[in-house]
PDB file of C-alpha atoms in Angstrom:
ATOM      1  CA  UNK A 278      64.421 111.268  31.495  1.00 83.00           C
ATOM      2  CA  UNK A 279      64.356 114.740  31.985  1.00 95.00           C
ATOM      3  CA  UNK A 280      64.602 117.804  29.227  1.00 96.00           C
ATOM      4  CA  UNK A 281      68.246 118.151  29.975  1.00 95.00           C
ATOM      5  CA  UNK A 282      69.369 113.980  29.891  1.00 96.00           C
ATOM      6  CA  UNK A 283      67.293 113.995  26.628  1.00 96.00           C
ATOM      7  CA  UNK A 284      69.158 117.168  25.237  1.00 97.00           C
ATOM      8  CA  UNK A 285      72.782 115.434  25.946  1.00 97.00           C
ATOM      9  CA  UNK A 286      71.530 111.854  24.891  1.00 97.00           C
ATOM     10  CA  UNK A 287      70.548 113.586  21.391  1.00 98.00           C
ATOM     11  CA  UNK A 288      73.735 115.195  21.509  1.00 98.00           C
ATOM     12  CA  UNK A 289      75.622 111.968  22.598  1.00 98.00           C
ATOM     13  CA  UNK A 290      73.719 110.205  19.299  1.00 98.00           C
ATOM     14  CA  UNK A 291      73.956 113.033  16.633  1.00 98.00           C
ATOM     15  CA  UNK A 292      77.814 112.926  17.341  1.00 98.00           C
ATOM     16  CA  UNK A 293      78.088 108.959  17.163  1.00 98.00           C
ATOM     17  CA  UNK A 294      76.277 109.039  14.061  1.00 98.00           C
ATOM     18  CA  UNK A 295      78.683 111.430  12.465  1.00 98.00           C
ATOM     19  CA  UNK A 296      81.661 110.324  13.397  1.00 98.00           C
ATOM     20  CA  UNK A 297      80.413 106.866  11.902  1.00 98.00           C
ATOM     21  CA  UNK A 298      79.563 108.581   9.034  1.00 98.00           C
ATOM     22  CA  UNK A 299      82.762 110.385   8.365  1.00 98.00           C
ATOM     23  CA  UNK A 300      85.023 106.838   9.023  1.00 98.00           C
ATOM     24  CA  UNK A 301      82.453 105.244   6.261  1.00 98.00           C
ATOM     25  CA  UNK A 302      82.655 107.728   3.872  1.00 98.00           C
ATOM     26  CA  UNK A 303      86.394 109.092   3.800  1.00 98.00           C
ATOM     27  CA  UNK A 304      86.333 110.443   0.569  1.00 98.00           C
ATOM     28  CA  UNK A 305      83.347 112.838   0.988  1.00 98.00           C
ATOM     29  CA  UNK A 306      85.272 114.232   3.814  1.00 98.00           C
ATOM     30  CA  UNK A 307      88.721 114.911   1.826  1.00 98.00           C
ATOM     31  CA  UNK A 308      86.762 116.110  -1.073  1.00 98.00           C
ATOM     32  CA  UNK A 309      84.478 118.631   1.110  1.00 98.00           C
ATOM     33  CA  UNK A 310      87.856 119.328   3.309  1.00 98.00           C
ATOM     34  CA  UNK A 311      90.116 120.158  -0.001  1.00 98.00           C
ATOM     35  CA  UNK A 312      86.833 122.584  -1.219  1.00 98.00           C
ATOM     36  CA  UNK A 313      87.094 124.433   1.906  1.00 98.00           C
ATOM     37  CA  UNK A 314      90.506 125.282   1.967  1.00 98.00           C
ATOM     38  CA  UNK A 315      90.625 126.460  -1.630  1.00 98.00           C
ATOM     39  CA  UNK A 316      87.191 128.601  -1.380  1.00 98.00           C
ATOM     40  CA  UNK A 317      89.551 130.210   1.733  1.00 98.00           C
ATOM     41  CA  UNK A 318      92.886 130.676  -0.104  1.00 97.00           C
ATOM     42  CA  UNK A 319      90.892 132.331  -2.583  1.00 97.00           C
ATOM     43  CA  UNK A 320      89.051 134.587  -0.520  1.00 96.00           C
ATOM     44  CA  UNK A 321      92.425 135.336   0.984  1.00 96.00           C
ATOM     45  CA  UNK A 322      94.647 135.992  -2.037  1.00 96.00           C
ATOM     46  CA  UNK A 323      90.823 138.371  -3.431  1.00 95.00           C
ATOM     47  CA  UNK A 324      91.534 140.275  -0.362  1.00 93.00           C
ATOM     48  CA  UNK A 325      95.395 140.935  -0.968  1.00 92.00           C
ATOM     49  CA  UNK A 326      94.088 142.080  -4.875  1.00 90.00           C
ATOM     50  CA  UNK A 327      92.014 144.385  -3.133  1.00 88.00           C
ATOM     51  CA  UNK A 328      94.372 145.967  -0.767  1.00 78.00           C
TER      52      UNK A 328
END
């Protein structure tokens, strides 16, 4: 295998790992998911105080 086939197979096995990660644990991802949104409608109604 060459540099670039081992970059992409990395790639190729990083991804399958996640997105076996995220179908196992379903709940992390809401939770983490429902954290970013309110940290950015936050942020967002800071910025219209500020105005």
């Amino acid at each position: 295998m060459n540099e670039k086939q081992l970059k992409e197979k990395a790639i190729e096995l990083r991804r399958a790992y996640q997105r076996e990660w995220r179908t196992k644990n379903k709940d992390k991802v809401k939770a983490n998911n429902l954290r970013y949104w309110e940290r950015k409608a936050q942020k967002e109604a800071q910025a219209e105080r500020s105005m």
